Short mmCIF file of C-alpha atoms in Angstrom, two decimals:
data_model
loop_
_atom_site.label_atom_id
_atom_site.label_comp_id
_atom_site.label_asym_id
_atom_site.label_seq_id
_atom_site.Cartn_x
_atom_site.Cartn_y
_atom_site.Cartn_z
CA UNK A 1 -35.50 40.18 20.00
CA UNK A 2 -34.31 37.16 18.37
CA UNK A 3 -32.60 37.51 14.74
CA UNK A 4 -35.06 35.62 12.21
CA UNK A 5 -31.89 34.73 9.94
CA UNK A 6 -29.30 33.02 12.17
CA UNK A 7 -25.47 32.92 10.59
CA UNK A 8 -25.50 29.51 9.18
CA UNK A 9 -28.56 30.37 7.18
CA UNK A 10 -26.72 33.77 6.02
CA UNK A 11 -23.56 31.76 5.28
CA UNK A 12 -25.91 29.55 3.05
CA UNK A 13 -27.69 32.28 1.15
CA UNK A 14 -24.42 33.88 0.17
CA UNK A 15 -23.17 30.86 -1.65
CA UNK A 16 -26.29 30.73 -3.79
CA UNK A 17 -26.18 34.28 -4.57
CA UNK A 18 -24.27 33.50 -8.38
CA UNK A 19 -26.84 30.85 -9.06
CA UNK A 20 -29.56 33.29 -8.22
CA UNK A 21 -27.86 36.15 -10.23
CA UNK A 22 -27.82 33.74 -13.31
CA UNK A 23 -31.09 32.54 -13.14
CA UNK A 24 -32.34 36.13 -12.45
CA UNK A 25 -30.69 37.12 -15.64
CA UNK A 26 -31.83 34.84 -17.57
CA UNK A 27 -35.21 35.82 -16.59
CA UNK A 28 -35.14 39.73 -16.41
CA UNK A 29 -32.75 39.87 -19.59
CA UNK A 30 -30.11 42.58 -18.12
CA UNK A 31 -27.84 42.66 -15.32
CA UNK A 32 -28.95 45.92 -13.43
CA UNK A 33 -32.55 44.46 -13.42
CA UNK A 34 -31.50 41.10 -12.35
CA UNK A 35 -29.34 42.01 -9.52
CA UNK A 36 -32.21 44.31 -8.13
CA UNK A 37 -34.36 41.00 -8.34
CA UNK A 38 -31.43 39.00 -6.38
CA UNK A 39 -31.12 41.85 -3.64
CA UNK A 40 -34.91 42.21 -3.45
CA UNK A 41 -35.18 38.19 -3.08
CA UNK A 42 -32.30 37.89 -0.72
CA UNK A 43 -33.88 40.68 1.68
CA UNK A 44 -37.20 38.68 1.39
CA UNK A 45 -35.47 35.78 2.41
CA UNK A 46 -34.11 37.21 5.20
CA UNK A 47 -37.35 38.58 6.87
CA UNK A 48 -39.08 35.34 6.20
CA UNK A 49 -36.11 32.63 7.24
CA UNK A 50 -38.43 31.18 10.14
CA UNK A 51 -40.54 30.16 7.22
CA UNK A 52 -37.47 27.62 6.10
CA UNK A 53 -37.25 24.60 6.83
CA UNK A 54 -33.80 23.50 7.84
CA UNK A 55 -32.82 20.78 5.77
CA UNK A 56 -34.58 20.88 2.70
CA UNK A 57 -33.48 22.49 -0.43
CA UNK A 58 -32.72 26.01 0.24
CA UNK A 59 -31.60 26.72 -3.69
CA UNK A 60 -35.74 25.61 -4.74
CA UNK A 61 -36.77 27.87 -2.09
CA UNK A 62 -34.74 30.84 -3.39
CA UNK A 63 -35.43 30.30 -6.96
CA UNK A 64 -39.14 29.85 -6.09
CA UNK A 65 -38.92 33.59 -4.15
CA UNK A 66 -36.89 35.10 -7.19
CA UNK A 67 -39.52 33.74 -9.81
CA UNK A 68 -42.20 35.00 -7.72
CA UNK A 69 -40.76 38.50 -7.36
CA UNK A 70 -40.35 38.60 -11.05
CA UNK A 71 -43.81 37.86 -11.95
CA UNK A 72 -45.22 40.31 -9.08
CA UNK A 73 -42.74 42.92 -10.84
CA UNK A 74 -43.51 42.54 -14.63
CA UNK A 75 -47.41 42.21 -13.73
CA UNK A 76 -46.89 45.72 -11.55
CA UNK A 77 -44.76 47.16 -14.23
CA UNK A 78 -47.14 45.69 -17.31
CA UNK A 79 -43.92 45.17 -18.96
CA UNK A 80 -44.34 44.57 -22.79
CA UNK A 81 -40.98 43.62 -23.50
CA UNK A 82 -37.83 42.68 -21.78
CA UNK A 83 -34.98 45.08 -21.91
CA UNK A 84 -32.03 42.88 -23.60
CA UNK A 85 -28.58 44.07 -23.59
CA UNK A 86 -26.57 44.22 -26.56
CA UNK A 87 -25.01 41.09 -27.46
CA UNK A 88 -21.68 41.86 -25.40
CA UNK A 89 -23.01 42.52 -22.12
CA UNK A 90 -23.69 39.44 -19.90
CA UNK A 91 -20.41 37.95 -21.17
CA UNK A 92 -17.63 38.03 -18.12
CA UNK A 93 -15.34 39.32 -20.45
CA UNK A 94 -17.73 41.67 -22.09
CA UNK A 95 -17.08 39.88 -25.34
CA UNK A 96 -13.85 40.99 -25.98
CA UNK A 97 -12.18 37.98 -25.47
CA UNK A 98 -11.49 35.85 -28.45
CA UNK A 99 -15.30 34.42 -29.33
CA UNK A 100 -16.16 33.52 -32.94
CA UNK A 101 -18.45 35.84 -34.40
CA UNK A 102 -20.87 33.13 -34.97
CA UNK A 103 -20.92 32.22 -31.20
CA UNK A 104 -21.60 35.69 -30.45
CA UNK A 105 -24.41 35.75 -32.81
CA UNK A 106 -25.97 32.47 -31.12
CA UNK A 107 -25.39 34.30 -27.88
CA UNK A 108 -27.15 37.54 -29.26
CA UNK A 109 -29.89 34.87 -30.55
CA UNK A 110 -30.41 33.06 -27.52
CA UNK A 111 -30.94 36.21 -25.39
CA UNK A 112 -33.90 37.43 -27.71
CA UNK A 113 -35.30 34.07 -28.13
CA UNK A 114 -35.60 33.89 -24.66
CA UNK A 115 -36.73 37.77 -23.95
CA UNK A 116 -39.60 36.75 -26.38
CA UNK A 117 -40.80 33.36 -24.58
CA UNK A 118 -43.81 33.63 -22.12
CA UNK A 119 -42.75 33.83 -18.46
CA UNK A 120 -43.87 30.18 -17.52
CA UNK A 121 -42.12 28.81 -20.32
CA UNK A 122 -39.06 31.06 -19.80
CA UNK A 123 -38.84 30.06 -16.33
CA UNK A 124 -39.05 26.26 -16.52
CA UNK A 125 -36.45 26.39 -19.63
CA UNK A 126 -34.09 28.39 -17.39
CA UNK A 127 -34.72 26.02 -14.17
CA UNK A 128 -34.21 23.24 -16.23
CA UNK A 129 -31.36 23.85 -19.01
CA UNK A 130 -29.67 26.83 -17.41
CA UNK A 131 -29.57 25.97 -13.56
CA UNK A 132 -29.70 22.09 -14.26
CA UNK A 133 -32.75 21.06 -12.12
CA UNK A 134 -34.53 17.68 -12.91
CA UNK A 135 -38.14 17.71 -14.21
CA UNK A 136 -39.33 16.97 -10.46
CA UNK A 137 -37.11 19.24 -8.90
CA UNK A 138 -38.38 22.15 -11.62
CA UNK A 139 -41.95 20.96 -10.80
CA UNK A 140 -41.26 21.23 -7.11
CA UNK A 141 -39.75 24.84 -7.17
CA UNK A 142 -42.43 26.05 -9.46
CA UNK A 143 -45.38 24.22 -7.62
CA UNK A 144 -46.77 22.56 -10.88
CA UNK A 145 -46.97 19.01 -11.75
CA UNK A 146 -44.21 17.37 -13.63
CA UNK A 147 -46.60 17.12 -16.47
CA UNK A 148 -47.04 20.92 -16.38
CA UNK A 149 -43.23 21.33 -16.62
CA UNK A 150 -42.64 18.69 -19.29
CA UNK A 151 -45.26 20.51 -21.46
CA UNK A 152 -43.95 23.82 -20.89
CA UNK A 153 -40.53 23.00 -21.72
CA UNK A 154 -41.84 21.26 -25.05
CA UNK A 155 -43.33 24.60 -25.77
CA UNK A 156 -40.23 26.75 -24.82
CA UNK A 157 -38.32 24.42 -27.21
CA UNK A 158 -40.10 24.73 -30.34
CA UNK A 159 -40.67 28.13 -30.18
CA UNK A 160 -36.84 28.55 -29.26
CA UNK A 161 -35.12 26.17 -31.61
CA UNK A 162 -35.97 27.58 -34.86
CA UNK A 163 -35.12 31.17 -33.68
CA UNK A 164 -31.28 29.81 -32.98
CA UNK A 165 -30.74 28.89 -36.54
CA UNK A 166 -31.30 24.97 -35.64
CA UNK A 167 -33.89 22.76 -36.81
CA UNK A 168 -34.15 24.41 -40.03
CA UNK A 169 -34.73 21.18 -42.10
CA UNK A 170 -31.61 18.88 -43.27
CA UNK A 171 -28.39 19.68 -41.46
CA UNK A 172 -25.57 17.33 -42.32
CA UNK B 1 -41.82 24.40 -35.51
CA UNK B 2 -38.83 22.15 -35.46
CA UNK B 3 -37.93 19.21 -37.70
CA UNK B 4 -39.80 16.26 -37.71
CA UNK B 5 -38.79 13.03 -35.62
CA UNK B 6 -39.78 9.15 -35.40
CA UNK B 7 -39.51 9.01 -31.72
CA UNK B 8 -41.76 11.19 -29.58
CA UNK B 9 -40.15 14.62 -28.84
CA UNK B 10 -40.98 14.48 -25.18
CA UNK B 11 -38.73 11.24 -24.72
CA UNK B 12 -36.03 12.64 -26.59
CA UNK B 13 -35.92 15.48 -24.57
CA UNK B 14 -35.94 13.40 -21.48
CA UNK B 15 -33.03 11.56 -22.95
CA UNK B 16 -31.25 14.98 -23.60
CA UNK B 17 -32.13 16.19 -20.17
CA UNK B 18 -30.86 13.12 -18.10
CA UNK B 19 -34.17 12.07 -17.01
CA UNK B 20 -34.35 8.52 -18.08
CA UNK B 21 -33.20 5.60 -16.69
CA UNK B 22 -30.25 3.63 -17.89
CA UNK B 23 -32.36 1.32 -19.43
CA UNK B 24 -34.50 3.26 -20.96
CA UNK B 25 -31.43 5.73 -22.09
CA UNK B 26 -29.73 2.93 -23.91
CA UNK B 27 -32.88 2.13 -25.50
CA UNK B 28 -32.65 5.62 -26.85
CA UNK B 29 -29.30 5.52 -28.27
CA UNK B 30 -29.78 2.07 -30.09
CA UNK B 31 -33.11 3.74 -31.71
CA UNK B 32 -30.92 7.12 -32.56
CA UNK B 33 -28.10 4.89 -34.56
CA UNK B 34 -30.72 4.08 -36.91
CA UNK B 35 -32.83 7.44 -37.26
CA UNK B 36 -30.37 10.35 -38.19
CA UNK B 37 -33.16 12.78 -38.06
CA UNK B 38 -33.76 12.20 -34.64
CA UNK B 39 -30.09 12.25 -34.12
CA UNK B 40 -30.14 15.41 -35.42
CA UNK B 41 -32.69 16.97 -33.18
CA UNK B 42 -31.18 15.51 -30.06
CA UNK B 43 -27.66 17.43 -31.59
CA UNK B 44 -30.13 20.66 -31.73
CA UNK B 45 -31.41 20.22 -28.33
CA UNK B 46 -28.06 19.76 -26.88
CA UNK B 47 -26.78 22.71 -28.60
CA UNK B 48 -29.56 24.94 -27.68
CA UNK B 49 -28.88 23.70 -23.71
CA UNK B 50 -25.51 24.40 -24.15
CA UNK B 51 -26.14 27.96 -25.63
CA UNK B 52 -28.15 28.72 -22.88
CA UNK B 53 -26.01 27.70 -20.32
CA UNK B 54 -23.32 30.12 -21.85
CA UNK B 55 -25.22 33.13 -22.46
CA UNK B 56 -26.16 33.79 -18.80
CA UNK B 57 -22.69 32.04 -17.14
CA UNK B 58 -20.93 35.54 -16.12
CA UNK B 59 -22.27 35.64 -12.91
CA UNK B 60 -21.10 32.36 -11.82
CA UNK B 61 -17.59 33.87 -12.19
CA UNK B 62 -18.07 36.91 -10.67
CA UNK B 63 -17.74 37.71 -6.73
CA UNK B 64 -20.93 38.38 -5.01
CA UNK B 65 -21.63 42.21 -5.46
CA UNK B 66 -21.02 44.30 -2.08
CA UNK B 67 -24.30 45.69 -1.71
CA UNK B 68 -25.92 42.04 -1.74
CA UNK B 69 -23.23 40.65 0.52
CA UNK B 70 -23.52 43.46 2.96
CA UNK B 71 -27.33 42.68 2.78
CA UNK B 72 -26.91 39.08 3.85
CA UNK B 73 -23.96 39.25 6.15
CA UNK B 74 -23.90 43.06 7.26
CA UNK B 75 -20.36 44.05 8.18
CA UNK B 76 -20.02 44.25 11.97
CA UNK B 77 -17.42 46.68 12.62
CA UNK B 78 -18.36 49.78 14.21
CA UNK B 79 -17.88 53.21 12.69
CA UNK B 80 -18.32 51.73 8.91
CA UNK B 81 -20.37 54.56 7.24
CA UNK B 82 -22.62 54.89 10.53
CA UNK B 83 -23.93 58.26 11.09
CA UNK B 84 -22.37 59.89 13.83
CA UNK B 85 -18.73 57.62 13.83
CA UNK B 86 -16.58 60.79 14.04
CA UNK B 87 -12.62 59.84 13.65
CA UNK B 88 -10.76 60.42 17.12
CA UNK B 89 -8.36 62.59 15.51
CA UNK B 90 -9.75 66.16 14.46
CA UNK B 91 -8.84 65.50 11.07
CA UNK B 92 -11.25 66.41 8.17
CA UNK B 93 -10.88 62.79 6.55
CA UNK B 94 -9.79 59.73 7.97
CA UNK B 95 -6.12 58.80 6.81
CA UNK B 96 -4.73 55.59 7.09
CA UNK B 97 -1.22 55.31 8.64
CA UNK B 98 1.14 55.03 6.09
CA UNK B 99 1.81 51.59 4.05
CA UNK B 100 5.31 52.14 5.18
CA UNK B 101 5.83 49.40 7.65
CA UNK B 102 6.88 50.78 11.28
CA UNK B 103 5.22 54.19 10.94
CA UNK B 104 2.54 54.35 13.22
CA UNK B 105 -0.60 56.68 13.22
CA UNK B 106 0.97 58.69 15.59
CA UNK B 107 3.96 59.80 13.30
CA UNK B 108 1.27 60.64 11.03
CA UNK B 109 -0.67 63.07 13.30
CA UNK B 110 2.59 64.62 14.51
CA UNK B 111 3.81 65.35 10.88
CA UNK B 112 0.39 66.84 10.08
CA UNK B 113 0.22 68.68 12.74
CA UNK B 114 3.17 70.31 11.86
CA UNK B 115 3.17 70.44 8.00
CA UNK B 116 5.94 73.09 7.98
CA UNK B 117 8.56 70.32 9.15
CA UNK B 118 8.03 68.18 5.81
CA UNK B 119 10.81 68.80 3.43
CA UNK B 120 9.23 68.77 0.20
CA UNK B 121 11.70 67.57 -2.34
CA UNK B 122 11.31 67.86 -6.21
CA UNK B 123 9.51 65.21 -7.68
CA UNK B 124 11.86 62.19 -8.92
CA UNK B 125 11.82 61.80 -12.87
CA UNK B 126 9.53 59.30 -13.67
CA UNK B 127 11.34 55.73 -14.47
CA UNK B 128 9.78 55.01 -17.87
CA UNK B 129 7.78 51.58 -17.60
CA UNK B 130 5.21 49.70 -19.36
CA UNK B 131 1.99 51.18 -17.78
CA UNK B 132 1.47 54.70 -17.87
CA UNK B 133 2.01 56.38 -14.65
CA UNK B 134 3.48 53.53 -13.12
CA UNK B 135 6.22 55.56 -11.56
CA UNK B 136 7.01 56.67 -7.81
CA UNK B 137 5.98 60.22 -8.94
CA UNK B 138 2.65 59.82 -10.85
CA UNK B 139 2.00 61.75 -14.07
CA UNK B 140 -0.09 64.77 -13.28
CA UNK B 141 -2.93 64.50 -15.63
CA UNK B 142 -5.44 61.72 -17.21
CA UNK B 143 -4.60 58.01 -16.33
CA UNK B 144 -5.19 55.70 -19.39
CA UNK B 145 -8.25 53.85 -19.34
CA UNK B 146 -6.95 50.01 -19.24
CA UNK B 147 -3.60 50.37 -17.36
CA UNK B 148 -3.07 48.79 -13.83
CA UNK B 149 -2.99 52.39 -12.43
CA UNK B 150 -6.51 52.88 -13.66
CA UNK B 151 -7.48 49.35 -12.62
CA UNK B 152 -6.09 50.05 -9.05
CA UNK B 153 -8.15 53.27 -8.57
CA UNK B 154 -11.02 52.15 -9.76
CA UNK B 155 -11.33 48.54 -7.43
CA UNK B 156 -9.30 48.97 -4.83
CA UNK B 157 -11.10 49.45 -1.11
CA UNK B 158 -9.22 51.89 1.30
CA UNK B 159 -6.32 50.16 2.96
CA UNK B 160 -5.86 47.60 -0.09
CA UNK B 161 -2.68 47.65 -1.94
CA UNK B 162 -1.64 46.31 -5.53
CA UNK B 163 1.72 45.98 -6.88
CA UNK B 164 2.17 48.17 -10.60
CA UNK B 165 4.21 47.05 -13.18
CA UNK B 166 7.49 48.51 -11.98
CA UNK B 167 7.48 47.20 -8.96
CA UNK B 168 5.62 49.82 -6.61
CA UNK B 169 3.24 49.13 -4.43
CA UNK B 170 0.03 51.43 -4.80
CA UNK B 171 -2.44 51.90 -1.46
CA UNK B 172 -5.32 53.44 -1.43
CA UNK B 173 -5.49 55.70 1.64
CA UNK B 174 -9.13 57.18 1.15
CA UNK B 175 -11.87 58.31 -0.66
CA UNK B 176 -13.47 61.56 -0.37
CA UNK B 177 -16.42 62.86 -1.86
CA UNK B 178 -15.52 66.46 -3.86
CA UNK B 179 -18.09 68.65 -6.26
CA UNK B 180 -19.17 66.50 -9.08
CA UNK B 181 -17.04 63.29 -8.20
CA UNK B 182 -14.50 60.96 -5.90
CA UNK B 183 -11.02 62.20 -5.19
CA UNK B 184 -9.01 59.15 -3.54
CA UNK B 185 -5.75 59.57 -1.99
CA UNK B 186 -3.37 56.93 -2.49
CA UNK B 187 0.35 56.84 -1.47
CA UNK B 188 3.23 54.88 -3.88
CA UNK B 189 5.81 53.37 -2.49
CA UNK B 190 9.18 52.48 -4.52
CA UNK B 191 11.28 50.77 -2.08
CA UNK B 192 13.74 49.88 -4.69
CA UNK B 193 14.53 53.72 -5.24
CA UNK B 194 13.67 54.60 -2.08
CA UNK B 195 11.21 57.10 -2.81
CA UNK B 196 7.75 57.48 -1.38
CA UNK B 197 4.83 59.45 -3.53
CA UNK B 198 1.34 60.48 -2.18
CA UNK B 199 -1.51 61.39 -4.78
CA UNK B 200 -4.66 62.56 -5.56
CA UNK B 201 -6.79 60.84 -8.70
CA UNK B 202 -10.40 62.16 -8.65
CA UNK B 203 -13.19 61.18 -10.98
CA UNK B 204 -16.47 62.13 -12.06
CA UNK B 205 -17.53 58.45 -13.26
CA UNK B 206 -15.69 58.60 -16.93
CA UNK B 207 -11.91 57.68 -16.12
CA UNK B 208 -9.21 58.78 -13.42
CA UNK B 209 -7.09 62.14 -13.32
CA UNK B 210 -4.20 62.64 -11.11
CA UNK B 211 -4.57 66.26 -9.75
CA UNK B 212 -1.86 66.62 -7.49
CA UNK B 213 1.46 64.24 -6.80
CA UNK B 214 4.13 64.45 -4.54
CA UNK B 215 7.27 62.54 -3.97
CA UNK B 216 10.04 62.29 -1.24
CA UNK B 217 13.25 60.49 -0.41
CA UNK B 218 11.73 57.73 1.77
CA UNK B 219 13.40 58.15 5.16
CA UNK B 220 14.12 54.71 6.92
CA UNK B 221 14.01 55.29 10.78
CA UNK B 222 17.42 54.03 11.22
CA UNK B 223 19.41 55.42 8.02
CA UNK B 224 21.79 57.86 8.42
CA UNK B 225 23.20 60.64 6.64
CA UNK B 226 19.70 60.76 5.15
CA UNK B 227 17.41 64.16 4.86
CA UNK B 228 14.49 62.82 6.74
CA UNK B 229 10.97 64.80 6.84
CA UNK B 230 10.69 66.53 10.58
CA UNK B 231 8.12 64.38 11.37
CA UNK B 232 10.05 61.13 10.52
CA UNK B 233 6.72 59.60 9.23
CA UNK B 234 4.70 59.16 6.43
CA UNK B 235 4.85 61.31 2.99
CA UNK B 236 3.30 64.28 2.66
CA UNK B 237 -0.07 66.17 3.65
CA UNK B 238 -2.15 66.84 0.96
CA UNK B 239 -4.66 68.74 2.92
CA UNK B 240 -4.24 72.23 1.10
CA UNK B 241 -5.51 70.21 -2.58
CA UNK B 242 -8.15 68.97 -0.44
CA UNK B 243 -9.19 72.10 1.09
CA UNK B 244 -8.95 73.46 -2.77
CA UNK B 245 -11.48 70.67 -3.99
CA UNK B 246 -13.94 71.16 -1.22
CA UNK B 247 -13.48 67.60 -0.36
CA UNK B 248 -15.81 66.17 2.62
CA UNK B 249 -15.17 63.52 5.13
CA UNK B 250 -13.79 60.34 3.64
CA UNK B 251 -16.29 57.68 3.00
CA UNK B 252 -17.24 54.71 5.09
CA UNK B 253 -16.37 51.37 3.99
CA UNK B 254 -20.12 50.53 2.98
CA UNK B 255 -20.53 53.88 0.90
CA UNK B 256 -17.00 53.32 -0.56
CA UNK B 257 -18.19 49.79 -1.54
CA UNK B 258 -21.15 51.11 -3.33
CA UNK B 259 -19.20 53.42 -5.02
CA UNK B 260 -16.60 51.21 -6.47
CA UNK B 261 -19.57 48.91 -7.33
CA UNK B 262 -21.39 51.59 -9.49
CA UNK B 263 -17.99 52.46 -11.38
CA UNK B 264 -17.85 55.66 -9.51
CA UNK B 265 -20.54 57.22 -11.43
#
């Protein structure tokens, strides 16, 4: 029986894992759910490896799998809110290094604000602002038109910026 | 609602997101120079992007978790946690050959079989050092959190070694399940002092306790006039203590990695 996931595919997948964990963390809001999500996405990817067209963007393919699994899970669990960890969690040094109180406050606000965004807006914002995809790459990943990406981004930022203590009138 | 801008926010956002052509971007730059309220919004958006990137950056600086890595690249070597992979030697636990160069598994086997031949010497007085427990004889008792010893016990896989503060080499030999937690057998090699120690450290998921520690003069195979253990091999066998704790079979690589990954809880 041929292995549907050849070695090169597997090695490429491993190199994507840090980014997938970061994307999953921005969607799920806590480390445990994020890693469970990435675990499930990798299992699904290995099972469906034959459907991946070699030479195409594996990162887009994997981001899509993560996002789809996350939405499925949200609907299944009918989760009202996202479990957000305390502000020190998620920082690589668990917040112990000398980071200014205002920095820690900003990061806590960011995480809380992301958790309040509707899923579609959160996913687009994560792909563009955190994962660094272009509008077109994000559109292909989510299988929506570019215009949809732009309008979701715009709504996400309208909701997010005021919660970060930004855009509250004159700043000079 | 965010602040009012003169230029369309979609265009300003595209500028911040790097979506504009060089000519379009240049036009925005010229516009921003004359419109400080638009510049302020652009600054806010850039700050938000940066905060988002920082808020979720931790996974980018971490190794791939063992469970995920093992799912994608299953370890190929036989006997790693597979049921029925019995060790060749009839030991209750899979003990690595001593970390000391030149001492073979056969010497370890001979030593364990002839336990009466082992000369147990009095523990060497602990050498004071910066890190708690960093001596050839590990201090029996709780291991302070945050010390190199605690980190080594929590993070090393069997067979891996780390140098402690006093220059001793600590090697983890095996991990055994016990009632309520795990015990790890370690070897401490203080080559400078010529002392070899072996210890058991146990945890219930919240910190480590050294339950037994034995050290002895380390024999070199060709040393003369040095009091050497009968087997000429590795340090003391901790079998009686493991028996007392009801220790089970040593964990295979996959199970051990899983225990490390969940912090021994």
